[in-house]
Amino acid sequence: MLKIYHSTGTRGFRVIWVCEELSIPYEIVPVDFAAEYRATPEWRAMNPVGKVPVMVDSDMTMFESCAMMQYVLDRYGEGRLQPSKDDPSYAHYLQWCWFAEATFARPLGEIVNHRRAFKPELDNVVAEMKGRATACVAALDAALSDRPYLLGDTLSAVDLSICYVMRGYRRMVSESLPANVQAYFDSVTALPSCAATVKADAETAERLQG
Ligand SMILES: N[C@@H](CCC(=O)N[C@@H](CS)C(=O)NCC(=O)O)C(=O)O
């Protein structure tokens, strides 16, 4: 069974969500998010840069959450939640998959890093990163002006990946979203698979404490 090494609130959320949406069996292994644990040789053997998540499938170990998502889809998805390579929407599927992590999540990650340092002189960096993240939300709003999901009428894994990042945006930048994005976020996060993921994510912290 797939093992997802995860810390509550972190990027393993998007991989868990895909498994929940597709009813693919998985197990969460809770990871202590403390920097001290992530610096240990034990964790570095799993993720050489000391981040989470990590996924193990039999004798295969990998890091990078969007790559994990794609692996799960390709290996166990049976064609669901992604267009085939000859579908006209395939290029935009790739585009939004990469956008979710490389462009949208990146400024939010910088806000987390700068807040961790608690240095007032970094306030202008935080403001810049909020602006960059907000530009991503505006791009999503424009893309969603004529469609319920990023690829059109059909839900795909990019919607789960983007809405995972949007949860962070709402927490760190603004709860108020432009109209198209708000309707999109509300409908994607209303999926039963989202509630199941939120529950599994919260239980991860409880298991670590217990
Ligand atoms: N691109 C990586 C980013 C991984 C990442 O930055 N994870 C965060 C938690 S969501 C982390 O471990 N942060 C700790 C740190 O950077 O020190 C992925 O998608 O897996």
PDB file of C-alpha atoms and ligand atoms in Angstrom:
ATOM      1  CA  MET A   1       0.000   0.000   0.000  1.00  0.00           C
ATOM      2  CA  LEU A   2       1.106   3.582  -0.655  1.00  0.00           C
ATOM      3  CA  LYS A   3       2.663   5.195   2.400  1.00  0.00           C
ATOM      4  CA  ILE A   4       2.469   8.995   2.585  1.00  0.00           C
ATOM      5  CA  TYR A   5       4.870  10.506   5.112  1.00  0.00           C
ATOM      6  CA  HIS A   6       3.012  13.655   6.077  1.00  0.00           C
ATOM      7  CA  SER A   7       2.877  16.491   8.603  1.00  0.00           C
ATOM      8  CA  THR A   8      -0.453  18.206   9.268  1.00  0.00           C
ATOM      9  CA  GLY A   9      -1.187  21.192   7.013  1.00  0.00           C
ATOM     10  CA  THR A  10       1.640  20.509   4.571  1.00  0.00           C
ATOM     11  CA  ARG A  11       1.846  19.520   0.917  1.00  0.00           C
ATOM     12  CA  GLY A  12       1.110  15.829   1.440  1.00  0.00           C
ATOM     13  CA  PHE A  13      -2.488  17.130   1.618  1.00  0.00           C
ATOM     14  CA  ARG A  14      -2.744  17.241  -2.180  1.00  0.00           C
ATOM     15  CA  VAL A  15      -1.543  13.637  -2.551  1.00  0.00           C
ATOM     16  CA  ILE A  16      -3.921  12.398   0.157  1.00  0.00           C
ATOM     17  CA  TRP A  17      -6.768  14.292  -1.542  1.00  0.00           C
ATOM     18  CA  VAL A  18      -6.124  12.566  -4.878  1.00  0.00           C
ATOM     19  CA  CYS A  19      -6.112   9.170  -3.134  1.00  0.00           C
ATOM     20  CA  GLU A  20      -9.356  10.023  -1.347  1.00  0.00           C
ATOM     21  CA  GLU A  21     -11.039  11.261  -4.537  1.00  0.00           C
ATOM     22  CA  LEU A  22     -10.062   8.084  -6.394  1.00  0.00           C
ATOM     23  CA  SER A  23     -10.551   5.697  -3.435  1.00  0.00           C
ATOM     24  CA  ILE A  24      -6.959   4.522  -3.745  1.00  0.00           C
ATOM     25  CA  PRO A  25      -5.799   2.825  -0.534  1.00  0.00           C
ATOM     26  CA  TYR A  26      -3.025   4.656   1.296  1.00  0.00           C
ATOM     27  CA  GLU A  27      -1.549   4.923   4.743  1.00  0.00           C
ATOM     28  CA  ILE A  28      -0.331   8.117   6.413  1.00  0.00           C
ATOM     29  CA  VAL A  29       2.900   7.947   8.369  1.00  0.00           C
ATOM     30  CA  PRO A  30       2.970  11.032  10.632  1.00  0.00           C
ATOM     31  CA  VAL A  31       6.225  13.006  10.466  1.00  0.00           C
ATOM     32  CA  ASP A  32       7.481  15.294  13.216  1.00  0.00           C
ATOM     33  CA  PHE A  33       7.743  18.679  11.430  1.00  0.00           C
ATOM     34  CA  ALA A  34      10.287  20.056  13.930  1.00  0.00           C
ATOM     35  CA  ALA A  35      13.366  21.327  12.090  1.00  0.00           C
ATOM     36  CA  GLU A  36      15.528  19.183  14.411  1.00  0.00           C
ATOM     37  CA  TYR A  37      13.805  15.979  13.284  1.00  0.00           C
ATOM     38  CA  ARG A  38      13.889  16.960   9.615  1.00  0.00           C
ATOM     39  CA  ALA A  39      17.647  17.518   9.948  1.00  0.00           C
ATOM     40  CA  THR A  40      18.322  13.999  11.266  1.00  0.00           C
ATOM     41  CA  PRO A  41      20.191  11.505   9.070  1.00  0.00           C
ATOM     42  CA  GLU A  42      17.120   9.238   9.389  1.00  0.00           C
ATOM     43  CA  TRP A  43      14.822  11.819   7.719  1.00  0.00           C
ATOM     44  CA  ARG A  44      17.485  13.067   5.287  1.00  0.00           C
ATOM     45  CA  ALA A  45      17.721   9.490   4.008  1.00  0.00           C
ATOM     46  CA  MET A  46      14.042   9.840   3.060  1.00  0.00           C
ATOM     47  CA  ASN A  47      14.184  13.437   1.801  1.00  0.00           C
ATOM     48  CA  PRO A  48      17.703  14.772   1.172  1.00  0.00           C
ATOM     49  CA  VAL A  49      16.607  18.406   1.607  1.00  0.00           C
ATOM     50  CA  GLY A  50      14.758  17.701   4.855  1.00  0.00           C
ATOM     51  CA  LYS A  51      11.259  18.634   3.659  1.00  0.00           C
ATOM     52  CA  VAL A  52       7.923  16.846   3.714  1.00  0.00           C
ATOM     53  CA  PRO A  53       6.158  14.962   2.187  1.00  0.00           C
ATOM     54  CA  VAL A  54       7.727  11.684   1.127  1.00  0.00           C
ATOM     55  CA  MET A  55       5.906   8.782  -0.491  1.00  0.00           C
ATOM     56  CA  VAL A  56       6.868   5.103  -0.471  1.00  0.00           C
ATOM     57  CA  ASP A  57       5.379   2.484  -2.786  1.00  0.00           C
ATOM     58  CA  SER A  58       6.963  -0.939  -2.114  1.00  0.00           C
ATOM     59  CA  ASP A  59      10.674  -0.382  -2.729  1.00  0.00           C
ATOM     60  CA  MET A  60      10.238   3.071  -4.358  1.00  0.00           C
ATOM     61  CA  THR A  61      10.750   6.233  -2.276  1.00  0.00           C
ATOM     62  CA  MET A  62      10.117   9.697  -3.710  1.00  0.00           C
ATOM     63  CA  PHE A  63       9.820  13.360  -2.719  1.00  0.00           C
ATOM     64  CA  GLU A  64       8.069  16.340  -4.464  1.00  0.00           C
ATOM     65  CA  SER A  65       4.335  16.388  -3.867  1.00  0.00           C
ATOM     66  CA  CYS A  66       3.161  17.146  -7.431  1.00  0.00           C
ATOM     67  CA  ALA A  67       5.343  14.343  -8.796  1.00  0.00           C
ATOM     68  CA  MET A  68       3.753  12.030  -6.233  1.00  0.00           C
ATOM     69  CA  MET A  69       0.305  13.129  -7.356  1.00  0.00           C
ATOM     70  CA  GLN A  70       1.177  12.365 -10.974  1.00  0.00           C
ATOM     71  CA  TYR A  71       2.686   8.991 -10.014  1.00  0.00           C
ATOM     72  CA  VAL A  72      -0.502   8.018  -8.197  1.00  0.00           C
ATOM     73  CA  LEU A  73      -2.622   9.051 -11.203  1.00  0.00           C
ATOM     74  CA  ASP A  74      -0.430   7.248 -13.727  1.00  0.00           C
ATOM     75  CA  ARG A  75       0.055   4.093 -11.696  1.00  0.00           C
ATOM     76  CA  TYR A  76      -3.340   3.703 -10.003  1.00  0.00           C
ATOM     77  CA  GLY A  77      -5.704   6.300 -11.487  1.00  0.00           C
ATOM     78  CA  GLU A  78      -6.967   4.245 -14.444  1.00  0.00           C
ATOM     79  CA  GLY A  79      -7.257   7.421 -16.520  1.00  0.00           C
ATOM     80  CA  ARG A  80      -9.331   9.317 -13.973  1.00  0.00           C
ATOM     81  CA  LEU A  81      -8.678  12.935 -12.900  1.00  0.00           C
ATOM     82  CA  GLN A  82      -6.360  13.702 -15.820  1.00  0.00           C
ATOM     83  CA  PRO A  83      -6.802  14.132 -19.594  1.00  0.00           C
ATOM     84  CA  SER A  84      -5.113  11.713 -21.957  1.00  0.00           C
ATOM     85  CA  LYS A  85      -2.018  12.976 -23.786  1.00  0.00           C
ATOM     86  CA  ASP A  86      -3.953  13.442 -27.040  1.00  0.00           C
ATOM     87  CA  ASP A  87      -6.739  15.445 -25.394  1.00  0.00           C
ATOM     88  CA  PRO A  88      -6.761  19.186 -26.330  1.00  0.00           C
ATOM     89  CA  SER A  89      -6.690  20.102 -22.612  1.00  0.00           C
ATOM     90  CA  TYR A  90      -3.500  18.129 -21.900  1.00  0.00           C
ATOM     91  CA  ALA A  91      -1.133  21.106 -22.352  1.00  0.00           C
ATOM     92  CA  HIS A  92      -3.153  23.178 -19.922  1.00  0.00           C
ATOM     93  CA  TYR A  93      -3.297  20.247 -17.510  1.00  0.00           C
ATOM     94  CA  LEU A  94       0.513  20.343 -17.422  1.00  0.00           C
ATOM     95  CA  GLN A  95       0.544  24.127 -17.211  1.00  0.00           C
ATOM     96  CA  TRP A  96      -1.710  24.294 -14.128  1.00  0.00           C
ATOM     97  CA  CYS A  97       0.009  21.325 -12.462  1.00  0.00           C
ATOM     98  CA  TRP A  98       3.323  23.174 -12.590  1.00  0.00           C
ATOM     99  CA  PHE A  99       1.736  26.538 -11.814  1.00  0.00           C
ATOM    100  CA  ALA A 100       0.268  25.151  -8.565  1.00  0.00           C
ATOM    101  CA  GLU A 101       3.667  24.444  -7.061  1.00  0.00           C
ATOM    102  CA  ALA A 102       6.249  26.475  -9.007  1.00  0.00           C
ATOM    103  CA  THR A 103       4.346  29.770  -9.270  1.00  0.00           C
ATOM    104  CA  PHE A 104       1.412  29.876  -6.827  1.00  0.00           C
ATOM    105  CA  ALA A 105       2.792  27.973  -3.817  1.00  0.00           C
ATOM    106  CA  ARG A 106       6.210  29.594  -4.067  1.00  0.00           C
ATOM    107  CA  PRO A 107       5.420  33.091  -2.715  1.00  0.00           C
ATOM    108  CA  LEU A 108       3.296  31.507   0.028  1.00  0.00           C
ATOM    109  CA  GLY A 109       6.282  29.344   1.003  1.00  0.00           C
ATOM    110  CA  GLU A 110       8.402  32.490   1.226  1.00  0.00           C
ATOM    111  CA  ILE A 111       5.838  34.099   3.549  1.00  0.00           C
ATOM    112  CA  VAL A 112       6.079  31.038   5.817  1.00  0.00           C
ATOM    113  CA  ASN A 113       9.879  31.193   5.770  1.00  0.00           C
ATOM    114  CA  HIS A 114       9.994  34.916   6.536  1.00  0.00           C
ATOM    115  CA  ARG A 115       7.370  34.697   9.281  1.00  0.00           C
ATOM    116  CA  ARG A 116       9.391  31.931  10.886  1.00  0.00           C
ATOM    117  CA  ALA A 117      12.224  34.449  11.248  1.00  0.00           C
ATOM    118  CA  PHE A 118       9.895  37.095  12.795  1.00  0.00           C
ATOM    119  CA  LYS A 119      12.020  39.975  11.561  1.00  0.00           C
ATOM    120  CA  PRO A 120      10.149  43.280  10.986  1.00  0.00           C
ATOM    121  CA  GLU A 121      12.697  44.303   8.375  1.00  0.00           C
ATOM    122  CA  LEU A 122      11.341  41.464   6.241  1.00  0.00           C
ATOM    123  CA  ASP A 123       7.822  42.928   6.161  1.00  0.00           C
ATOM    124  CA  ASN A 124       8.408  44.328   2.675  1.00  0.00           C
ATOM    125  CA  VAL A 125       9.377  40.843   1.461  1.00  0.00           C
ATOM    126  CA  VAL A 126       6.125  39.475   2.863  1.00  0.00           C
ATOM    127  CA  ALA A 127       4.159  42.279   1.145  1.00  0.00           C
ATOM    128  CA  GLU A 128       5.878  41.493  -2.159  1.00  0.00           C
ATOM    129  CA  MET A 129       5.091  37.775  -1.814  1.00  0.00           C
ATOM    130  CA  LYS A 130       1.447  38.509  -0.998  1.00  0.00           C
ATOM    131  CA  GLY A 131       1.287  40.569  -4.187  1.00  0.00           C
ATOM    132  CA  ARG A 132       2.764  37.745  -6.224  1.00  0.00           C
ATOM    133  CA  ALA A 133       0.330  35.208  -4.779  1.00  0.00           C
ATOM    134  CA  THR A 134      -2.573  37.592  -5.449  1.00  0.00           C
ATOM    135  CA  ALA A 135      -1.469  37.915  -9.085  1.00  0.00           C
ATOM    136  CA  CYS A 136      -1.761  34.113  -9.314  1.00  0.00           C
ATOM    137  CA  VAL A 137      -5.301  34.257  -7.932  1.00  0.00           C
ATOM    138  CA  ALA A 138      -6.173  36.907 -10.543  1.00  0.00           C
ATOM    139  CA  ALA A 139      -4.813  34.619 -13.287  1.00  0.00           C
ATOM    140  CA  LEU A 140      -6.961  31.782 -11.968  1.00  0.00           C
ATOM    141  CA  ASP A 141      -9.999  34.059 -11.835  1.00  0.00           C
ATOM    142  CA  ALA A 142      -9.563  34.971 -15.503  1.00  0.00           C
ATOM    143  CA  ALA A 143      -9.085  31.324 -16.494  1.00  0.00           C
ATOM    144  CA  LEU A 144     -12.264  30.366 -14.627  1.00  0.00           C
ATOM    145  CA  SER A 145     -14.435  33.068 -16.243  1.00  0.00           C
ATOM    146  CA  ASP A 146     -16.092  30.614 -18.664  1.00  0.00           C
ATOM    147  CA  ARG A 147     -15.729  27.254 -16.910  1.00  0.00           C
ATOM    148  CA  PRO A 148     -16.348  25.574 -13.561  1.00  0.00           C
ATOM    149  CA  TYR A 149     -12.963  23.795 -13.444  1.00  0.00           C
ATOM    150  CA  LEU A 150      -9.565  24.721 -14.820  1.00  0.00           C
ATOM    151  CA  LEU A 151      -9.831  22.248 -17.703  1.00  0.00           C
ATOM    152  CA  GLY A 152     -13.481  22.972 -18.489  1.00  0.00           C
ATOM    153  CA  ASP A 153     -16.475  20.965 -17.325  1.00  0.00           C
ATOM    154  CA  THR A 154     -14.488  18.102 -15.834  1.00  0.00           C
ATOM    155  CA  LEU A 155     -12.787  18.019 -12.458  1.00  0.00           C
ATOM    156  CA  SER A 156      -9.101  17.055 -12.646  1.00  0.00           C
ATOM    157  CA  ALA A 157      -6.203  16.649 -10.229  1.00  0.00           C
ATOM    158  CA  VAL A 158      -5.054  20.228 -10.950  1.00  0.00           C
ATOM    159  CA  ASP A 159      -8.190  21.501  -9.239  1.00  0.00           C
ATOM    160  CA  LEU A 160      -7.331  19.586  -6.077  1.00  0.00           C
ATOM    161  CA  SER A 161      -3.720  20.751  -6.225  1.00  0.00           C
ATOM    162  CA  ILE A 162      -4.652  24.414  -6.770  1.00  0.00           C
ATOM    163  CA  CYS A 163      -7.346  24.363  -4.078  1.00  0.00           C
ATOM    164  CA  TYR A 164      -4.849  22.906  -1.610  1.00  0.00           C
ATOM    165  CA  VAL A 165      -2.660  25.979  -2.270  1.00  0.00           C
ATOM    166  CA  MET A 166      -5.734  28.257  -2.123  1.00  0.00           C
ATOM    167  CA  ARG A 167      -6.353  27.070   1.438  1.00  0.00           C
ATOM    168  CA  GLY A 168      -2.924  28.478   2.306  1.00  0.00           C
ATOM    169  CA  TYR A 169      -3.620  31.685   0.385  1.00  0.00           C
ATOM    170  CA  ARG A 170      -6.843  32.239   2.357  1.00  0.00           C
ATOM    171  CA  ARG A 171      -4.992  31.657   5.622  1.00  0.00           C
ATOM    172  CA  MET A 172      -1.929  33.756   4.865  1.00  0.00           C
ATOM    173  CA  VAL A 173      -3.017  36.460   2.424  1.00  0.00           C
ATOM    174  CA  SER A 174      -6.772  36.985   2.186  1.00  0.00           C
ATOM    175  CA  GLU A 175     -10.001  35.121   2.869  1.00  0.00           C
ATOM    176  CA  SER A 176     -11.722  37.242   0.266  1.00  0.00           C
ATOM    177  CA  LEU A 177     -11.412  35.779  -3.224  1.00  0.00           C
ATOM    178  CA  PRO A 178     -12.541  37.129  -6.605  1.00  0.00           C
ATOM    179  CA  ALA A 179     -15.962  35.815  -7.661  1.00  0.00           C
ATOM    180  CA  ASN A 180     -14.948  33.061 -10.112  1.00  0.00           C
ATOM    181  CA  VAL A 181     -12.252  31.728  -7.792  1.00  0.00           C
ATOM    182  CA  GLN A 182     -14.620  31.849  -4.818  1.00  0.00           C
ATOM    183  CA  ALA A 183     -17.263  29.771  -6.641  1.00  0.00           C
ATOM    184  CA  TYR A 184     -14.571  27.341  -7.820  1.00  0.00           C
ATOM    185  CA  PHE A 185     -12.986  27.002  -4.370  1.00  0.00           C
ATOM    186  CA  ASP A 186     -16.402  26.459  -2.759  1.00  0.00           C
ATOM    187  CA  SER A 187     -17.378  23.726  -5.218  1.00  0.00           C
ATOM    188  CA  VAL A 188     -14.045  21.858  -5.166  1.00  0.00           C
ATOM    189  CA  THR A 189     -13.725  21.964  -1.385  1.00  0.00           C
ATOM    190  CA  ALA A 190     -17.348  20.767  -1.048  1.00  0.00           C
ATOM    191  CA  LEU A 191     -16.281  17.385  -2.467  1.00  0.00           C
ATOM    192  CA  PRO A 192     -16.590  14.625   0.166  1.00  0.00           C
ATOM    193  CA  SER A 193     -12.953  13.753  -0.622  1.00  0.00           C
ATOM    194  CA  CYS A 194     -11.918  17.165   0.717  1.00  0.00           C
ATOM    195  CA  ALA A 195     -13.660  16.593   4.052  1.00  0.00           C
ATOM    196  CA  ALA A 196     -12.028  13.144   4.262  1.00  0.00           C
ATOM    197  CA  THR A 197      -8.625  14.709   3.580  1.00  0.00           C
ATOM    198  CA  VAL A 198      -9.135  17.448   6.174  1.00  0.00           C
ATOM    199  CA  LYS A 199     -10.003  14.713   8.693  1.00  0.00           C
ATOM    200  CA  ALA A 200      -6.991  12.550   7.797  1.00  0.00           C
ATOM    201  CA  ASP A 201      -4.753  15.633   7.942  1.00  0.00           C
ATOM    202  CA  ALA A 202      -5.992  16.574  11.435  1.00  0.00           C
ATOM    203  CA  GLU A 203      -5.686  12.991  12.686  1.00  0.00           C
ATOM    204  CA  THR A 204      -2.045  12.997  11.599  1.00  0.00           C
ATOM    205  CA  ALA A 205      -1.242  15.610  14.272  1.00  0.00           C
ATOM    206  CA  GLU A 206      -3.245  13.746  16.912  1.00  0.00           C
ATOM    207  CA  ARG A 207      -1.409  10.497  16.146  1.00  0.00           C
ATOM    208  CA  LEU A 208       1.931  12.267  16.538  1.00  0.00           C
ATOM    209  CA  GLN A 209       0.915  13.687  19.915  1.00  0.00           C
ATOM    210  CA  GLY A 210      -0.708  10.474  21.164  1.00  0.00           C
TER     211      GLY A 210
HETATM  212  N1  LIG B   1       8.241  21.364  -3.871  1.00  0.00           N
HETATM  213  C1  LIG B   1       8.212  20.580  -2.667  1.00  0.00           C
HETATM  214  C2  LIG B   1       8.174  21.533  -1.499  1.00  0.00           C
HETATM  215  C3  LIG B   1       8.242  20.805  -0.178  1.00  0.00           C
HETATM  216  C4  LIG B   1       8.104  21.790   0.996  1.00  0.00           C
HETATM  217  O1  LIG B   1       8.567  22.943   0.926  1.00  0.00           O
HETATM  218  N2  LIG B   1       7.508  21.315   2.071  1.00  0.00           N
HETATM  219  C5  LIG B   1       7.348  22.169   3.237  1.00  0.00           C
HETATM  220  C6  LIG B   1       6.075  21.797   3.969  1.00  0.00           C
HETATM  221  S1  LIG B   1       4.653  22.031   2.954  1.00  0.00           S
HETATM  222  C7  LIG B   1       8.531  21.952   4.156  1.00  0.00           C
HETATM  223  O2  LIG B   1       8.932  20.830   4.379  1.00  0.00           O
HETATM  224  N3  LIG B   1       9.073  23.039   4.687  1.00  0.00           N
HETATM  225  C8  LIG B   1      10.148  23.002   5.610  1.00  0.00           C
HETATM  226  C9  LIG B   1      11.322  23.801   5.178  1.00  0.00           C
HETATM  227  O3  LIG B   1      11.364  24.241   4.024  1.00  0.00           O
HETATM  228  O4  LIG B   1      12.199  23.960   5.999  1.00  0.00           O
HETATM  229  C10 LIG B   1       7.016  19.641  -2.695  1.00  0.00           C
HETATM  230  O5  LIG B   1       6.032  19.968  -3.373  1.00  0.00           O
HETATM  231  O6  LIG B   1       7.058  18.556  -2.081  1.00  0.00           O
END
